[in-house]
GROMACS .gro file of C-alpha atoms in nm:
model
  354
    1MET     CA    1   1.515  -1.934  -0.197
    2MET     CA    2   1.542  -1.891   0.202
    3PRO     CA    3   1.266  -1.571   0.252
    4PRO     CA    4   1.535  -1.296   0.324
    5LEU     CA    5   1.429  -1.241   0.716
    6THR     CA    6   1.428  -1.640   0.842
    7GLY     CA    7   1.569  -1.697   1.146
    8ILE     CA    8   1.429  -1.310   1.293
    9GLN     CA    9   1.163  -1.346   1.569
   10ILE     CA   10   0.901  -1.083   1.601
   11VAL     CA   11   0.621  -1.069   1.904
   12GLU     CA   12   0.292  -0.861   1.736
   13PHE     CA   13   0.049  -0.740   2.007
   14GLU     CA   14  -0.287  -0.859   1.908
   15GLY     CA   15  -0.424  -0.478   1.695
   16ILE     CA   16  -0.605  -0.404   1.408
   17GLY     CA   17  -0.509  -0.250   1.054
   18PRO     CA   18  -0.198  -0.141   0.963
   19GLY     CA   19   0.004  -0.298   1.284
   20PRO     CA   20  -0.133  -0.676   1.198
   21LEU     CA   21  -0.063  -0.588   0.807
   22ALA     CA   22   0.318  -0.439   0.941
   23GLY     CA   23   0.344  -0.792   1.107
   24ARG     CA   24   0.219  -0.985   0.766
   25MET     CA   25   0.465  -0.817   0.571
   26LEU     CA   26   0.754  -0.951   0.800
   27ALA     CA   27   0.591  -1.316   0.833
   28ASP     CA   28   0.549  -1.325   0.445
   29MET     CA   29   0.971  -1.228   0.426
   30GLY     CA   30   1.043  -1.544   0.624
   31ALA     CA   31   0.958  -1.376   1.017
   32GLN     CA   32   0.838  -1.587   1.277
   33VAL     CA   33   0.536  -1.408   1.392
   34THR     CA   34   0.403  -1.452   1.744
   35VAL     CA   35   0.071  -1.266   1.783
   36ILE     CA   36  -0.023  -1.205   2.176
   37ALA     CA   37  -0.384  -1.202   2.125
   38ARG     CA   38  -0.642  -1.083   2.393
   39PRO     CA   39  -0.939  -1.314   2.557
   40GLN     CA   40  -1.229  -1.217   2.382
   41LYS     CA   41  -1.271  -1.113   1.993
   42SER     CA   42  -1.258  -0.727   1.955
   43ALA     CA   43  -1.530  -0.557   1.760
   44VAL     CA   44  -1.393  -0.574   1.434
   45ASP     CA   45  -1.322  -0.929   1.476
   46GLU     CA   46  -1.667  -0.944   1.535
   47ARG     CA   47  -1.817  -0.736   1.227
   48MET     CA   48  -1.592  -0.978   1.038
   49GLY     CA   49  -1.796  -1.275   1.100
   50ALA     CA   50  -1.674  -1.616   0.970
   51ALA     CA   51  -1.425  -1.451   0.709
   52THR     CA   52  -1.090  -1.535   0.725
   53ASN     CA   53  -0.825  -1.309   0.868
   54PRO     CA   54  -0.547  -1.287   0.574
   55MET     CA   55  -0.323  -1.025   0.826
   56ARG     CA   56  -0.282  -1.389   1.072
   57ARG     CA   57  -0.121  -1.604   0.783
   58GLY     CA   58   0.214  -1.723   0.859
   59LYS     CA   59   0.212  -1.594   1.231
   60ARG     CA   60   0.130  -1.819   1.520
   61THR     CA   61  -0.108  -1.674   1.795
   62VAL     CA   62  -0.070  -1.707   2.167
   63THR     CA   63  -0.335  -1.594   2.383
   64LEU     CA   64  -0.241  -1.428   2.714
   65ASP     CA   65  -0.469  -1.141   2.922
   66LEU     CA   66  -0.260  -0.830   2.990
   67LYS     CA   67  -0.439  -0.782   3.346
   68GLN     CA   68  -0.279  -1.029   3.455
   69ALA     CA   69   0.066  -1.047   3.595
   70ASP     CA   70   0.163  -1.382   3.479
   71ASP     CA   71   0.080  -1.358   3.144
   72VAL     CA   72   0.306  -0.990   3.137
   73ALA     CA   73   0.568  -1.227   3.223
   74THR     CA   74   0.498  -1.474   2.996
   75ALA     CA   75   0.471  -1.181   2.687
   76LEU     CA   76   0.833  -1.102   2.887
   77GLN     CA   77   0.959  -1.413   2.774
   78LEU     CA   78   0.882  -1.386   2.420
   79ILE     CA   79   0.948  -1.074   2.424
   80THR     CA   80   1.336  -1.171   2.562
   81GLN     CA   81   1.375  -1.402   2.322
   82ALA     CA   82   1.300  -1.192   1.991
   83ASP     CA   83   1.477  -0.968   1.770
   84ALA     CA   84   1.142  -0.728   1.775
   85LEU     CA   85   0.872  -0.627   1.845
   86LEU     CA   86   0.492  -0.462   1.682
   87GLU     CA   87   0.268  -0.277   1.863
   88GLY     CA   88  -0.054  -0.058   1.797
   89ASN     CA   89  -0.155   0.094   2.138
   90ARG     CA   90  -0.235   0.472   2.188
   91PRO     CA   91   0.061   0.562   2.359
   92GLY     CA   92   0.172   0.508   2.679
   93VAL     CA   93  -0.037   0.215   2.718
   94MET     CA   94   0.263  -0.058   2.717
   95GLU     CA   95   0.368   0.111   2.964
   96LYS     CA   96   0.098   0.117   3.200
   97LEU     CA   97   0.090  -0.255   3.114
   98GLY     CA   98   0.522  -0.274   3.209
   99LEU     CA   99   0.574  -0.348   2.847
  100GLY     CA  100   0.696  -0.033   2.733
  101PRO     CA  101   1.043   0.028   2.554
  102ALA     CA  102   1.223   0.038   2.890
  103ASP     CA  103   1.034  -0.281   3.012
  104CYS     CA  104   1.123  -0.482   2.761
  105ALA     CA  105   1.525  -0.309   2.712
  106ALA     CA  106   1.573  -0.459   3.053
  107HIS     CA  107   1.538  -0.788   2.929
  108ASN     CA  108   1.616  -0.764   2.570
  109PRO     CA  109   1.853  -0.439   2.478
  110ARG     CA  110   1.893  -0.498   2.154
  111LEU     CA  111   1.529  -0.524   2.075
  112VAL     CA  112   1.328  -0.355   1.800
  113TYR     CA  113   1.090  -0.159   1.927
  114GLY     CA  114   0.826  -0.063   1.622
  115ARG     CA  115   0.463   0.162   1.711
  116MET     CA  116   0.186   0.210   1.485
  117THR     CA  117   0.002   0.463   1.509
  118GLY     CA  118  -0.226   0.715   1.320
  119TRP     CA  119  -0.067   1.061   1.471
  120GLY     CA  120   0.263   0.980   1.630
  121GLN     CA  121   0.365   0.942   1.968
  122SER     CA  122   0.357   1.331   2.036
  123GLY     CA  123   0.199   1.640   1.920
  124PRO     CA  124  -0.140   1.780   2.013
  125LEU     CA  125  -0.289   1.470   1.829
  126ALA     CA  126  -0.138   1.158   1.961
  127GLN     CA  127  -0.440   1.044   2.241
  128SER     CA  128  -0.717   1.113   1.963
  129ALA     CA  129  -0.874   0.848   1.776
  130GLY     CA  130  -0.888   0.800   1.417
  131HIS     CA  131  -0.866   0.631   1.098
  132ASP     CA  132  -0.753   0.600   0.757
  133LEU     CA  133  -0.932   0.917   0.599
  134ASN     CA  134  -0.846   1.146   0.896
  135TYR     CA  135  -0.482   1.058   0.831
  136VAL     CA  136  -0.497   1.085   0.460
  137ALA     CA  137  -0.680   1.389   0.534
  138LEU     CA  138  -0.449   1.576   0.709
  139THR     CA  139  -0.200   1.546   0.458
  140GLY     CA  140  -0.344   1.717   0.218
  141LEU     CA  141  -0.327   1.403   0.014
  142LEU     CA  142  -0.675   1.374   0.057
  143SER     CA  143  -0.732   1.682  -0.124
  144LEU     CA  144  -0.591   1.554  -0.490
  145SER     CA  145  -0.826   1.282  -0.502
  146ALA     CA  146  -1.088   1.509  -0.615
  147HIS     CA  147  -1.202   1.683  -0.880
  148LYS     CA  148  -1.246   2.083  -0.879
  149GLY     CA  149  -1.579   2.142  -0.641
  150GLN     CA  150  -1.616   1.797  -0.609
  151MET     CA  151  -1.580   1.592  -0.264
  152PRO     CA  152  -1.283   1.431  -0.211
  153MET     CA  153  -1.241   0.998  -0.147
  154VAL     CA  154  -0.995   0.737  -0.192
  155PRO     CA  155  -1.045   0.356  -0.133
  156PRO     CA  156  -1.048   0.242   0.267
  157THR     CA  157  -0.785   0.108   0.422
  158VAL     CA  158  -0.539   0.118   0.130
  159VAL     CA  159  -0.365   0.524   0.124
  160GLY     CA  160  -0.339   0.566   0.505
  161ASP     CA  161  -0.326   0.206   0.698
  162ALA     CA  162  -0.125   0.043   0.371
  163SER     CA  163   0.159   0.272   0.373
  164GLY     CA  164   0.152   0.354   0.726
  165ALA     CA  165   0.206  -0.040   0.756
  166LEU     CA  166   0.475  -0.041   0.481
  167GLY     CA  167   0.616   0.242   0.648
  168LEU     CA  168   0.716   0.034   0.971
  169ALA     CA  169   0.770  -0.228   0.854
  170PHE     CA  170   1.080  -0.093   0.631
  171GLY     CA  171   1.192   0.098   0.991
  172MET     CA  172   1.156  -0.258   1.150
  173VAL     CA  173   1.426  -0.426   0.884
  174CYS     CA  174   1.586  -0.087   0.895
  175SER     CA  175   1.716  -0.092   1.258
  176LEU     CA  176   1.725  -0.495   1.234
  177LEU     CA  177   2.010  -0.465   1.040
  178GLU     CA  178   2.161  -0.154   1.263
  179ALA     CA  179   2.088  -0.405   1.590
  180ARG     CA  180   2.316  -0.622   1.428
  181SER     CA  181   2.582  -0.445   1.388
  182SER     CA  182   2.559  -0.273   1.689
  183GLY     CA  183   2.359  -0.482   1.930
  184LYS     CA  184   2.171  -0.183   2.072
  185GLY     CA  185   1.778  -0.185   1.973
  186ARG     CA  186   1.574   0.081   1.932
  187ILE     CA  187   1.224   0.238   1.902
  188VAL     CA  188   1.038   0.301   1.538
  189ASP     CA  189   0.779   0.551   1.581
  190GLY     CA  190   0.537   0.429   1.243
  191ALA     CA  191   0.311   0.722   1.269
  192ILE     CA  192   0.085   0.695   0.951
  193VAL     CA  193   0.074   1.063   0.919
  194ASP     CA  194   0.440   1.086   0.905
  195VAL     CA  195   0.462   0.797   0.649
  196LEU     CA  196   0.227   0.936   0.410
  197ALA     CA  197   0.362   1.272   0.407
  198MET     CA  198   0.719   1.134   0.288
  199LEU     CA  199   0.530   0.967  -0.022
  200GLY     CA  200   0.344   1.280  -0.061
  201ASN     CA  201   0.693   1.366  -0.204
  202ILE     CA  202   0.644   1.313  -0.560
  203ALA     CA  203   0.315   1.534  -0.523
  204GLN     CA  204   0.519   1.813  -0.371
  205TRP     CA  205   0.708   1.782  -0.666
  206VAL     CA  206   0.441   1.845  -0.922
  207ARG     CA  207   0.283   2.113  -0.694
  208ALA     CA  208   0.594   2.302  -0.736
  209SER     CA  209   0.585   2.293  -1.061
  210GLY     CA  210   0.248   2.461  -1.064
  211GLN     CA  211   0.070   2.172  -1.134
  212LEU     CA  212  -0.104   2.054  -0.831
  213ASP     CA  213  -0.341   2.230  -0.614
  214GLY     CA  214  -0.299   2.570  -0.730
  215VAL     CA  215  -0.525   2.801  -0.946
  216SER     CA  216  -0.378   2.685  -1.270
  217PRO     CA  217  -0.564   2.390  -1.516
  218SER     CA  218  -0.383   2.062  -1.372
  219PRO     CA  219  -0.294   1.775  -1.569
  220PHE     CA  220  -0.376   1.512  -1.320
  221HIS     CA  221  -0.709   1.673  -1.285
  222ASP     CA  222  -0.854   1.872  -1.563
  223SER     CA  223  -0.641   1.715  -1.847
  224PRO     CA  224  -0.862   1.468  -2.081
  225PHE     CA  225  -0.549   1.253  -2.138
  226TYR     CA  226  -0.546   1.135  -1.678
  227ASP     CA  227  -0.856   1.031  -1.607
  228VAL     CA  228  -1.155   0.796  -1.546
  229TYR     CA  229  -1.449   0.759  -1.799
  230ARG     CA  230  -1.752   0.579  -1.818
  231CYS     CA  231  -1.896   0.320  -2.092
  232VAL     CA  232  -2.231   0.233  -2.213
  233ASP     CA  233  -2.257  -0.083  -2.001
  234GLY     CA  234  -2.158   0.135  -1.674
  235GLY     CA  235  -1.815   0.029  -1.606
  236PHE     CA  236  -1.508   0.233  -1.625
  237ILE     CA  237  -1.181   0.296  -1.754
  238THR     CA  238  -0.865   0.498  -1.717
  239PHE     CA  239  -0.654   0.689  -1.917
  240ALA     CA  240  -0.363   0.839  -1.787
  241ALA     CA  241  -0.137   0.919  -2.102
  242LEU     CA  242   0.078   1.206  -1.982
  243GLU     CA  243   0.357   1.165  -2.178
  244PRO     CA  244   0.362   1.278  -2.554
  245GLN     CA  245   0.422   1.006  -2.756
  246PHE     CA  246   0.130   0.764  -2.587
  247TYR     CA  247  -0.101   1.072  -2.612
  248ALA     CA  248  -0.042   1.031  -2.993
  249LEU     CA  249  -0.095   0.643  -2.958
  250ALA     CA  250  -0.358   0.712  -2.786
  251LEU     CA  251  -0.543   0.974  -3.008
  252SER     CA  252  -0.433   0.714  -3.352
  253LYS     CA  253  -0.587   0.438  -3.177
  254LEU     CA  254  -0.874   0.600  -3.085
  255GLY     CA  255  -0.965   0.761  -3.441
  256LEU     CA  256  -0.951   1.089  -3.351
  257SER     CA  257  -0.682   1.194  -3.631
  258ASP     CA  258  -0.774   1.539  -3.600
  259VAL     CA  259  -0.657   1.609  -3.271
  260ASP     CA  260  -0.293   1.777  -3.280
  261PRO     CA  261  -0.082   1.578  -3.036
  262ALA     CA  262   0.166   1.839  -3.048
  263ALA     CA  263  -0.111   2.046  -2.844
  264GLN     CA  264  -0.107   1.822  -2.579
  265TYR     CA  265  -0.102   2.087  -2.310
  266ASP     CA  266  -0.288   2.341  -2.472
  267THR     CA  267  -0.503   2.381  -2.181
  268ARG     CA  268  -0.717   2.573  -2.347
  269GLN     CA  269  -0.843   2.281  -2.586
  270TRP     CA  270  -0.892   2.059  -2.278
  271PRO     CA  271  -1.242   2.081  -2.232
  272ASP     CA  272  -1.329   2.022  -2.606
  273VAL     CA  273  -1.133   1.731  -2.566
  274LYS     CA  274  -1.258   1.573  -2.244
  275ALA     CA  275  -1.586   1.668  -2.418
  276ARG     CA  276  -1.555   1.434  -2.689
  277LEU     CA  277  -1.367   1.135  -2.466
  278THR     CA  278  -1.654   1.142  -2.259
  279ARG     CA  279  -1.870   1.072  -2.525
  280LEU     CA  280  -1.634   0.869  -2.694
  281PHE     CA  281  -1.604   0.637  -2.412
  282ALA     CA  282  -1.958   0.646  -2.309
  283SER     CA  283  -2.058   0.456  -2.727
  284GLN     CA  284  -1.930   0.140  -2.642
  285THR     CA  285  -1.886  -0.104  -2.326
  286ARG     CA  286  -1.562  -0.167  -2.111
  287ALA     CA  287  -1.505  -0.465  -2.299
  288HIS     CA  288  -1.451  -0.288  -2.602
  289TRP     CA  289  -1.204  -0.066  -2.479
  290CYS     CA  290  -1.012  -0.344  -2.344
  291ALA     CA  291  -0.963  -0.506  -2.613
  292LEU     CA  292  -0.812  -0.158  -2.818
  293LEU     CA  293  -0.627  -0.006  -2.556
  294GLU     CA  294  -0.516  -0.291  -2.300
  295ALA     CA  295  -0.135  -0.424  -2.336
  296THR     CA  296  -0.043  -0.083  -2.517
  297ASP     CA  297   0.131   0.196  -2.490
  298ALA     CA  298  -0.176   0.400  -2.433
  299CYS     CA  299  -0.173   0.359  -2.043
  300PHE     CA  300  -0.525   0.230  -1.981
  301ALA     CA  301  -0.674   0.008  -1.788
  302PRO     CA  302  -0.993  -0.066  -1.670
  303VAL     CA  303  -1.160  -0.043  -1.331
  304LEU     CA  304  -1.224  -0.334  -1.184
  305SER     CA  305  -1.384  -0.465  -0.845
  306LEU     CA  306  -1.165  -0.672  -0.691
  307LYS     CA  307  -1.333  -0.998  -0.764
  308GLU     CA  308  -1.214  -0.910  -1.120
  309ALA     CA  309  -0.885  -0.789  -1.057
  310ALA     CA  310  -0.878  -1.182  -0.921
  311CYS     CA  311  -0.949  -1.290  -1.273
  312HIS     CA  312  -0.789  -1.045  -1.501
  313PRO     CA  313  -0.520  -1.243  -1.704
  314HIS     CA  314  -0.226  -1.030  -1.581
  315ASN     CA  315  -0.345  -1.074  -1.261
  316VAL     CA  316  -0.325  -1.467  -1.246
  317ALA     CA  317  -0.003  -1.481  -1.492
  318ARG     CA  318   0.181  -1.324  -1.192
  319GLY     CA  319  -0.037  -1.525  -0.937
  320ILE     CA  320  -0.046  -1.203  -0.729
  321TYR     CA  321  -0.434  -1.360  -0.620
  322HIS     CA  322  -0.575  -1.729  -0.501
  323THR     CA  323  -0.885  -1.813  -0.350
  324ALA     CA  324  -0.924  -1.987  -0.074
  325ALA     CA  325  -1.111  -2.278   0.080
  326ASP     CA  326  -1.341  -2.061   0.238
  327ASN     CA  327  -1.371  -1.824  -0.064
  328SER     CA  328  -1.181  -1.560   0.038
  329ILE     CA  329  -0.952  -1.388  -0.162
  330GLN     CA  330  -0.596  -1.404  -0.059
  331VAL     CA  331  -0.302  -1.172  -0.223
  332ALA     CA  332   0.047  -1.313  -0.279
  333ALA     CA  333   0.304  -1.155  -0.068
  334ALA     CA  334   0.525  -0.870  -0.238
  335PRO     CA  335   0.762  -0.768  -0.336
  336ARG     CA  336   0.909  -1.081  -0.518
  337PHE     CA  337   1.293  -1.259  -0.481
  338LEU     CA  338   1.492  -1.394  -0.783
  339PRO     CA  339   1.806  -1.549  -0.724
  340LEU     CA  340   2.115  -1.278  -0.866
  341ILE     CA  341   2.244  -1.519  -1.097
  342THR     CA  342   2.096  -1.826  -1.250
  343SER     CA  343   2.161  -2.132  -1.408
  344SER     CA  344   2.214  -1.970  -1.742
  345ASP     CA  345   2.459  -1.770  -1.600
  346THR     CA  346   2.712  -2.075  -1.514
  347GLY     CA  347   2.847  -2.361  -1.647
  348ALA     CA  348   2.955  -2.347  -1.991
  349ASP     CA  349   2.819  -1.992  -2.069
  350ARG     CA  350   2.962  -1.807  -1.810
  351HIS     CA  351   3.268  -2.020  -1.916
  352GLU     CA  352   3.296  -1.839  -2.248
  353GLN     CA  353   3.306  -1.521  -2.161
  354ARG     CA  354   3.591  -1.541  -1.922
   0.00000   0.00000   0.00000
């Protein structure tokens, strides 16, 4: 099958984090992405050393000095032939370069102009520097990563930057579809705080039911059936049996026949049951619990390092990761696409169904 964005031309102005990731997502879907790179390496590139930049996969690179009028003119030529543009500068920077939306629209009125920022194009924080952790904090979602009284923390660059990239890529594709029919482009304001807040809708729904962000014990922070537990070898496992049938199965497999699964949401029992589970999981290795609970409906998974994740049988079977020649771990494109009609849906079988 041809990738769904085959034939789409995108110009991406070099940046760090979520902007290039959005470009990589679109390139993985078949778009031809041309990166306009600076003549000098960025501070981030210097820190990464010789490591292969996975955000450049599937893209071609053109080096331009946008302080030079001739190179700005070259950039505009590329933009004139493109369907979309991606940039991740602070608000106003592209306008100062003569490459803002109005400048580009004069050459290409159907252009979809994607802007990747943390705080957005407007608002009191629009001109302030920030990173993933800051954006997650401002949306209220960082607070959900901590048990009461403990310090919150989220995986670096994953929740904010990656969510922002996905939101921008979604907005770009929506606008590209509209531009094909209308012939008119538009600006996609991909603010990470906006996207994160939108993705927090499920958490807001849970909060409205009194299960988050309140004084009552929370199933996600205080219960014994939704937590991370330490094993005897220093490894960790996760247990997330929120539904009664899954909780009952887990109790049975763990040999806790005296714990009543019907009392799962009796918060008075949570401290005692959690203490028992803490001692139980700490009595064996992570491998032991994997052998007992993995691939069952106990809602279980081990906490893996990035290296371990690349070798896990499920991830290997799905081809999620592969190791490149330089030993870096590369991640496959997602989501995947399959034919709507397979060979088994055609021919004799299909004829017999008529």
